[in-house]
Coordinates of C-alpha atoms in Angstrom, one line a residue:
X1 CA 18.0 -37.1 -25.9
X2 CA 20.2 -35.9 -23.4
X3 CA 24.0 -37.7 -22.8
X4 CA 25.1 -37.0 -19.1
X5 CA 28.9 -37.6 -18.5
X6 CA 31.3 -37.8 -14.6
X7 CA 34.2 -36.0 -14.8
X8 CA 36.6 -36.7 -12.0
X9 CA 39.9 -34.7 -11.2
X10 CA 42.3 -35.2 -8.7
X11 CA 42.9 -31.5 -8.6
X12 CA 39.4 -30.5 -8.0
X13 CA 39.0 -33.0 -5.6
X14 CA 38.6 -30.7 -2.9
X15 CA 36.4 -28.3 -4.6
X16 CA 33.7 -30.9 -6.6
X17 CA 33.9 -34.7 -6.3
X18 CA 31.5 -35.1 -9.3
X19 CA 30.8 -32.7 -11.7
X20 CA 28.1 -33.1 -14.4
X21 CA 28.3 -31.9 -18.3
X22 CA 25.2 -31.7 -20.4
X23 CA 25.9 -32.3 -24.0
X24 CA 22.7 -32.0 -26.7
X25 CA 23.8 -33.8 -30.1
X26 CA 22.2 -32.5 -33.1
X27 CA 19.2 -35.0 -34.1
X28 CA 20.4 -36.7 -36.8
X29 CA 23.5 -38.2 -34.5
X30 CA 22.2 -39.1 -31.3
X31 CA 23.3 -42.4 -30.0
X32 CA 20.4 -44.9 -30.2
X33 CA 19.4 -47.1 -27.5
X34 CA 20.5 -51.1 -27.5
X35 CA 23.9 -52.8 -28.1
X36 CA 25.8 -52.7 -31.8
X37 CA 22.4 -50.2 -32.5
X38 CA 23.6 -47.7 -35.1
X39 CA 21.4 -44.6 -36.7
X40 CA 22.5 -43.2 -39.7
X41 CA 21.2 -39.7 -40.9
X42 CA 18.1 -39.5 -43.2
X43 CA 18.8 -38.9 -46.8
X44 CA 17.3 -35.7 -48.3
X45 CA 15.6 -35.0 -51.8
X46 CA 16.6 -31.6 -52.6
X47 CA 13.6 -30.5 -55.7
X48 CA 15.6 -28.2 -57.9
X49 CA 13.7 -25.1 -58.9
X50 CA 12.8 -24.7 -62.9
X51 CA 15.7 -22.3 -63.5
X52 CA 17.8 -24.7 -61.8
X53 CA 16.9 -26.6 -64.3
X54 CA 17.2 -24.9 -67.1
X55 CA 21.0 -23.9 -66.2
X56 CA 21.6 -27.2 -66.0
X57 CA 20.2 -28.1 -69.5
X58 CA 22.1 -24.5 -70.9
X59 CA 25.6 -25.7 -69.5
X60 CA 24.9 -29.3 -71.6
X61 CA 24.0 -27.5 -74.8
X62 CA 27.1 -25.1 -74.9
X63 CA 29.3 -28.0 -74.6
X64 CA 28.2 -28.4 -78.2
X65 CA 29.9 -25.3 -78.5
X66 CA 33.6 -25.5 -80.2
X67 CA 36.3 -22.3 -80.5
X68 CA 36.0 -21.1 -83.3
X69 CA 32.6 -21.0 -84.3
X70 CA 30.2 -18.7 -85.2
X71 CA 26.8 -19.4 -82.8
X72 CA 23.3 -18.2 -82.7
X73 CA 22.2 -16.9 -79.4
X74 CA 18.5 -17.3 -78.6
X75 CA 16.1 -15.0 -76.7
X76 CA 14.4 -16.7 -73.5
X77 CA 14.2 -17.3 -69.6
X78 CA 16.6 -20.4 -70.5
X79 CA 18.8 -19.5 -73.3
X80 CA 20.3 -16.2 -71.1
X81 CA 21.7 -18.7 -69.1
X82 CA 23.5 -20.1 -72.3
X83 CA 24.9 -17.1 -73.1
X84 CA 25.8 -16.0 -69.8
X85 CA 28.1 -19.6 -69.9
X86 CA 29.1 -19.1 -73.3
X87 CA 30.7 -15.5 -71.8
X88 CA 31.8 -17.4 -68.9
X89 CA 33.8 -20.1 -71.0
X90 CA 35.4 -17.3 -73.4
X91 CA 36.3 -15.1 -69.9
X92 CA 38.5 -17.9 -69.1
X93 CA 39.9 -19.4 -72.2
X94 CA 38.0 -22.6 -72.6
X95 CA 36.0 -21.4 -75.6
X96 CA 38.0 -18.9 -78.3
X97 CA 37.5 -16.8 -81.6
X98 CA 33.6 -17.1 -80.9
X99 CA 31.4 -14.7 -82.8
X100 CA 27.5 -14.6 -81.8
X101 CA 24.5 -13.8 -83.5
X102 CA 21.6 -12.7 -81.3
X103 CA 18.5 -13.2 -82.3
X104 CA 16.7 -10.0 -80.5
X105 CA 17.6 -6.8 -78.7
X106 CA 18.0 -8.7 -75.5
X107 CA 20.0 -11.2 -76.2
X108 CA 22.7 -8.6 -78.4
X109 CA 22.7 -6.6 -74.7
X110 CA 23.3 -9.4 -72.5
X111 CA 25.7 -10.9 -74.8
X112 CA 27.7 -7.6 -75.5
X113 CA 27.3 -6.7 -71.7
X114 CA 30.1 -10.7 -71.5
X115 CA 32.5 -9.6 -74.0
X116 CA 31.2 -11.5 -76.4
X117 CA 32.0 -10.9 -80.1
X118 CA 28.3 -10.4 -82.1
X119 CA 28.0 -10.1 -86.3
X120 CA 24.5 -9.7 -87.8
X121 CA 23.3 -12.5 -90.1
X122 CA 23.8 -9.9 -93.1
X123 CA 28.0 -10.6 -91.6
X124 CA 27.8 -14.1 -91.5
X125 CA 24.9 -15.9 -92.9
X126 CA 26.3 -19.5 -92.3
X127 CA 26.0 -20.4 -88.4
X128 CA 27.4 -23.3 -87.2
X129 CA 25.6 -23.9 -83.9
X130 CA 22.4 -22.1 -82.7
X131 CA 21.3 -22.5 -79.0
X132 CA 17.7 -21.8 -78.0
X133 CA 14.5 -22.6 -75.9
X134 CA 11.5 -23.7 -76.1
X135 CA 7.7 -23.2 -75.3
X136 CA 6.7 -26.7 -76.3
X137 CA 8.3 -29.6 -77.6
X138 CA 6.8 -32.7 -79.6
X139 CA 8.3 -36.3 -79.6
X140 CA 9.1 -35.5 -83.3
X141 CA 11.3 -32.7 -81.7
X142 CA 8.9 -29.7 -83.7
X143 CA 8.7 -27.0 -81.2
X144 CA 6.5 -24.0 -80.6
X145 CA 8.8 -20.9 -80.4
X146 CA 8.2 -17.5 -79.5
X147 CA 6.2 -16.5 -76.7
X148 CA 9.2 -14.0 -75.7
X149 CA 8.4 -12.4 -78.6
X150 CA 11.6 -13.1 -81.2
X151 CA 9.8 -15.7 -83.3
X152 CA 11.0 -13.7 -86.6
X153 CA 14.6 -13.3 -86.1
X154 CA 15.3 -16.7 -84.0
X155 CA 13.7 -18.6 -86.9
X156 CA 15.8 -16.7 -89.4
X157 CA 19.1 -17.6 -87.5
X158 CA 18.7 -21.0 -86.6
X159 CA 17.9 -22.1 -90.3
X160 CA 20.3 -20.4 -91.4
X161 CA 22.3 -22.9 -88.8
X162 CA 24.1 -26.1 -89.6
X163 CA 22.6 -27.4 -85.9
X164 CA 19.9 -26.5 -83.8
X165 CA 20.3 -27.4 -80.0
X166 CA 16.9 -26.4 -78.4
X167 CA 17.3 -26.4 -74.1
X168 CA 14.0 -26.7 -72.2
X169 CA 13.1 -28.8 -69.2
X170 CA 10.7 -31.4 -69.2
X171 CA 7.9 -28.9 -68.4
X172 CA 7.6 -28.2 -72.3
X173 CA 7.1 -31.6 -73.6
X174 CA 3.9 -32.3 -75.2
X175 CA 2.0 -34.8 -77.0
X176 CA 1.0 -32.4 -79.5
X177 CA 2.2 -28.8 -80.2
X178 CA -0.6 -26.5 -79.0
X179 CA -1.1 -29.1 -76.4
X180 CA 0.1 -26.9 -73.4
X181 CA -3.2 -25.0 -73.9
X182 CA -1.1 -21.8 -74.0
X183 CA -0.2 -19.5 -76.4
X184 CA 1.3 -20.3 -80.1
X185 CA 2.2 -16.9 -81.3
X186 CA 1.8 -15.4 -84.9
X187 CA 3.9 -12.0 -85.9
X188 CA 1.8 -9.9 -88.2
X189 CA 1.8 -6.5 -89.7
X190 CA 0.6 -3.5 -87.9
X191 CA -1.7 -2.6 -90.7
X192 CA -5.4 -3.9 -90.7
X193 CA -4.2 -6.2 -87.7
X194 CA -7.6 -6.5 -86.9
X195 CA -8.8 -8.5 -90.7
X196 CA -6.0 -10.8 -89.9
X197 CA -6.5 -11.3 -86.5
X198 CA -10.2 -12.5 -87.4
X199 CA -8.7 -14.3 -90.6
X200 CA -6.4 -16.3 -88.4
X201 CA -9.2 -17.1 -86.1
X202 CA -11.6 -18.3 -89.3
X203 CA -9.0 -20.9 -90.5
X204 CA -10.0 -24.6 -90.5
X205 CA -6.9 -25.8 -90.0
X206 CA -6.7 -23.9 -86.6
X207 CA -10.1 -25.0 -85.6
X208 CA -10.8 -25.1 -82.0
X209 CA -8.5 -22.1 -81.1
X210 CA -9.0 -18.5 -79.8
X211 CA -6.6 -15.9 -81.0
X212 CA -5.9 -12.4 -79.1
X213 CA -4.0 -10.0 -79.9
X214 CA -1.2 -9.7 -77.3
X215 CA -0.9 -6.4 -75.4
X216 CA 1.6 -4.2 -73.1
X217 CA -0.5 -3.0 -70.3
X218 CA -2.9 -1.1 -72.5
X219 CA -1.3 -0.9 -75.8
X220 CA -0.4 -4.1 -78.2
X221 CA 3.1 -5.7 -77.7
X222 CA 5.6 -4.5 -80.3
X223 CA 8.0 -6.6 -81.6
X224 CA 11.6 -5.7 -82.4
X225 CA 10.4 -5.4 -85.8
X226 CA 7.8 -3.1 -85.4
X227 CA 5.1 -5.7 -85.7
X228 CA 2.5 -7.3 -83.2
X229 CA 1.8 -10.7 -82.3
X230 CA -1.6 -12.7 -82.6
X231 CA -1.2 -15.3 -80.1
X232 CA -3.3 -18.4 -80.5
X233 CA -4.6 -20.4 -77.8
X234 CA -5.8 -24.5 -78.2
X235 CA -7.7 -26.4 -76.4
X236 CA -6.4 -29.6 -77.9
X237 CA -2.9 -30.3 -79.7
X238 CA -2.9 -29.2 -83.4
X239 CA -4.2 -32.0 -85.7
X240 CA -1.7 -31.6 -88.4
X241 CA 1.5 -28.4 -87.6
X242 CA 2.5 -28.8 -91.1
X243 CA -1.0 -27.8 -92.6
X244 CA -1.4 -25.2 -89.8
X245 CA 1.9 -23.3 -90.9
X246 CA 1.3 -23.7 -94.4
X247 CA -2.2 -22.3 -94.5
X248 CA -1.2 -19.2 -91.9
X249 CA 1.8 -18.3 -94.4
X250 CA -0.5 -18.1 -97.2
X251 CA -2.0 -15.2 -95.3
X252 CA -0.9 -11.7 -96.5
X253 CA -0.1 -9.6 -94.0
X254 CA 1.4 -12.6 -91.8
X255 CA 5.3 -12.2 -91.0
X256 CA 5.7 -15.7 -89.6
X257 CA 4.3 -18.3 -87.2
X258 CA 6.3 -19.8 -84.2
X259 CA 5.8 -22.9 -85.4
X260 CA 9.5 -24.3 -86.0
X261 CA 8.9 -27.8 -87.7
X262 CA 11.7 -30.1 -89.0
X263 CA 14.3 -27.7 -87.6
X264 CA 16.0 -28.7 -84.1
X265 CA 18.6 -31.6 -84.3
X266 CA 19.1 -32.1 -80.3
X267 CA 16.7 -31.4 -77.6
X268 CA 18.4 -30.9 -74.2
X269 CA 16.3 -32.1 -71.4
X270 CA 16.2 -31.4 -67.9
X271 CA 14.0 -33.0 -65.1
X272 CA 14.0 -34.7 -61.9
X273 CA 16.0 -37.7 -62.6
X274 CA 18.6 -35.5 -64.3
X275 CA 19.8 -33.9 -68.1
X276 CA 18.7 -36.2 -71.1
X277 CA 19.3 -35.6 -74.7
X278 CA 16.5 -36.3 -77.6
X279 CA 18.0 -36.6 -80.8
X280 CA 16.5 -37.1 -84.6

């Protein structure tokens, strides 16, 4: 719409009687037609991106964190932004006399890279707070852990923690663990991976799944521990997690599962409508 206004000056007189201004208002603020009318800008739906929301759901879980306490920092896409505010909070005074226990290679680099004090779990074996993601969450709050490849050491750390606040967004809830169809990983020996790899696979309590060894390009992944991971993939949830993780530890030659039952107090959630908290 175009507004078309007279300007008339006694001083100019001579020169131009009438002289015309053009004036384009932005879209949202042109004048609308018809007396008392009035058009007010549309309201816009900004979709936050998922690391958007998984800041948001890190900055609520380290406001569990108090000065003064000794925390376990997870590995993940969602717990680096954790430790990145954990850093940012001790930079600035808010958060004192923390000491951090990373939970993989990564995690101790990043958090050394902040300033951030670090022990091993050897230095201090009780943990007050651990903060870490997810891959899958159930409505009983057991999670499915370890698709960065940390399974070992996270789950060493966070029981050895008084509380467990797991961040995810709402992306990783399921019905049933094993229910996002991808992978549940298992840490296993180097030697004879290939017997356990096809032992995992023959076990009835993990009926209906595929397992693959996971590789690096053309060579299997190696964990920080030296060990690879046999990641098992579902087509439907697990019938019973506490029977699957029971029967897989009986294995020899099995490190540990990333199945982490009965273990997370808090779940942090973040979604559309916002950060929610799940507790037990």
């Amino acid at each position: 719409m175009t507004l078309t206004l007279t300007a008339r000056t006694a001083t100019h007189a001579a020169l131009l009687q009438s002289s015309r201004v053009t004036l384009r208002l932005p879209a949202p603020f042109r004048p609308v037609r018809g007396p008392g009318s009035v058009r007010m800008a549309k309201s816009t739906t900004v979709a936050l991106s998922q690391d958007e929301l998984k800041k948001q759901a890190a900055h609520r879980a380290v406001e569990y964190a108090k000065s003064g306490m000794v925390l376990g920092l997870g590995t993940g896409s969602t717990t680096a932004f954790a430790i990145d505010r954990i850093g940012e909070l001790m930079k600035n005074g808010e958060l004192k006399d923390i000491i951090g226990v990373p939970t993989s290679i990564k995690s101790y680099e990043q958090a050394s890279a902040l300033g951030i004090p670090l022990a091993t779990l050897d230095e201090k074996p009780e943990i007050d707070l651990a903060i870490d993601g997810a891959d899958e969450v159930d409505p009983k709050l057991n999670v499915v852990k370890g698709r960065g490849g940390a399974l070992l050491r996270e789950k060493l750390v966070e029981q050895a923690s008084k509380k467990f606040v797991c961040i995810v967004d709402e992306s990783k809830l399921v019905e049933g663990l094993g229910g996002s169809k991808d992978a549940m990983p298992v840490e296993i020996v180097q030697f004879c991976y290939k017997y356990n790899l096809g032992r995992l696979q023959d076990l009835p309590e993990l009926a209906g799944s595929e397992a693959k060894l996971r590789m690096n390009g053309d060579k299997p992944y190696i964990t920080d521990n030296q060990n690879y991971i046999v990641d098992l993939y579902f087509q439907e949830p697990l019938k019973d997690p506490y029977a699957a993780a029971e029967a897989i530890s009986k294995l020899t030659g099995i490190v540990d599962h990333g199945l982490f039952l009965n273990m997370v107090d808090v779940v942090v959630i973040a979604g559309k409508d916002g950060v929610r908290l799940q507790e037990k």
